[in-house]
DNA sequence: CGGACCATTGATAATTGTCAAAATTCGTGG
DNA sequence: CCACGAATTTTGACAATTATCAATGGTCCG
């Protein structure tokens, strides 16, 4: 079930968000694209935003759906995916706190080009495209920030494409683990602990390989003493340098 | 050899470009991102632009190089690529007339993330990032255009990633041919004639497969009567619906 | 504790990569 | 315009890798 929390503008409300889900630190302050704004500007925008919550497994956006708003991830993570011609799910992105999506076709009010599904319970901040466009006219710095952010996301996509081009599957899996290290890893005495955002099948759908192959390759890495699988969603990297070598990151 | 054509601003020059390479139609008018500007604004910007020419095979940008300008393709086409961990060339984009690149890290003056090499003789229009940033502040519509343009490019990348995820190589090659149809194809009585921008090896490096496999698959398509290979760089699509079926585009 | 879901392992088939050789195409210069 | 050499492409044979199918084993949650 999806709850909505609109900001009831007006009345005796201060510009503080009263919805109980976002105090001033949340949302706006966590999103890089708003970082150049001052407090007053932030408060002005905060009034345009409303909030949504989703449970794990729920769909935030469906491909083909009319896309009228920009969605900013506030809590939890979600996967963006399309179906390939042969019916498999191809994961394109994993969105975490601070990421946003829906900015495609900012001008033409087109339809969504992929599905977005909650990997855990998720909270989002939503802003209508039309209002967002006005914002960009008002604050060109936001536009520049967005161009920058999009540039970075493109770099990630380009890297993903580069990895997909590697014929060696071991290297691709290695790269993924290294990517996850920085995003979902924490350093512990024994190595780096990764809380995987995806199941084995999810990893397979990210890399474009069969889930059995993921299992086999992870087992192999474990036998070689490079990782340790603590449970289905937790992996310990014990030999980072070997992993990097396998990934070809040198 | 690389020739440079700077616009010598000042003196008794009108705002018309005098370099002999761009009359007013060229460059500015062909680039979608400037389409919202009026003539006067366009002329103002035209003065900031300078031009470059490259011969087929020359490198426009090297990975790691400092990237201080936005490059707009004016004539010819170029491939953008990175090297994969296993040493292969992975093509990311094919830039044609009107496309631009170098917009990554508009804020942070970072280094280029891929190589760009001329596939034919190429002419470009170049604009310093710093000047470009000022432009964005002056004309927020340009920024919005760019966000839109980047959104579209991301869609292409996402589609490419989606294709790479297809395990079926036939479908991937089919998708590529269909993509080329719209960009490099012309309709003739016998079907659709495609002037390939890439060699077999180039196609292989785009799809992340071996060049021998490209040959084999194309031969197969020819035997099935779906395409006809007129020469190394020209293909005639004789049965488009079958091709779409193979590609899974239905 | 039980059941549903997820992950692993094994055996086999299909696909593609690799290496090597032959054929074709392309561009240049006579 | 033709001929030559270089570059590219095609084809063949074989090896390596991964997908697929099927069965077993584990894990998580109520």
Short mmCIF file of C-alpha atoms (C1' of nucleotides) in Angstrom, two decimals, chain D residues 2-30:
data_model
loop_
_atom_site.label_atom_id
_atom_site.label_comp_id
_atom_site.label_asym_id
_atom_site.label_seq_id
_atom_site.Cartn_x
_atom_site.Cartn_y
_atom_site.Cartn_z
"C1'" DC D 2 44.09 -1.44 -64.27
"C1'" DA D 3 47.13 -3.89 -61.20
"C1'" DC D 4 49.26 -4.63 -57.04
"C1'" DG D 5 49.87 -4.98 -52.11
"C1'" DA D 6 47.83 -4.14 -47.77
"C1'" DA D 7 44.02 -4.44 -45.06
"C1'" DT D 8 39.80 -6.44 -44.07
"C1'" DT D 9 36.61 -10.09 -44.15
"C1'" DT D 10 35.08 -14.74 -44.49
"C1'" DT D 11 35.28 -19.54 -43.45
"C1'" DG D 12 36.73 -23.80 -41.03
"C1'" DA D 13 37.97 -26.59 -37.02
"C1'" DC D 14 38.38 -26.92 -32.37
"C1'" DA D 15 38.39 -25.52 -27.49
"C1'" DA D 16 36.45 -23.05 -23.80
"C1'" DT D 17 32.71 -21.08 -21.57
"C1'" DT D 18 28.23 -20.58 -20.15
"C1'" DA D 19 23.19 -21.65 -20.44
"C1'" DT D 20 19.88 -24.95 -19.40
"C1'" DC D 21 17.52 -28.54 -16.98
"C1'" DA D 22 16.98 -30.98 -12.88
"C1'" DA D 23 17.66 -32.21 -8.26
"C1'" DT D 24 19.33 -31.13 -3.75
"C1'" DG D 25 20.40 -28.27 0.01
"C1'" DG D 26 19.84 -23.94 2.84
"C1'" DT D 27 17.72 -19.95 4.71
"C1'" DC D 28 14.29 -16.95 6.27
"C1'" DC D 29 9.85 -15.92 8.23
"C1'" DG D 30 5.60 -16.55 10.18
#
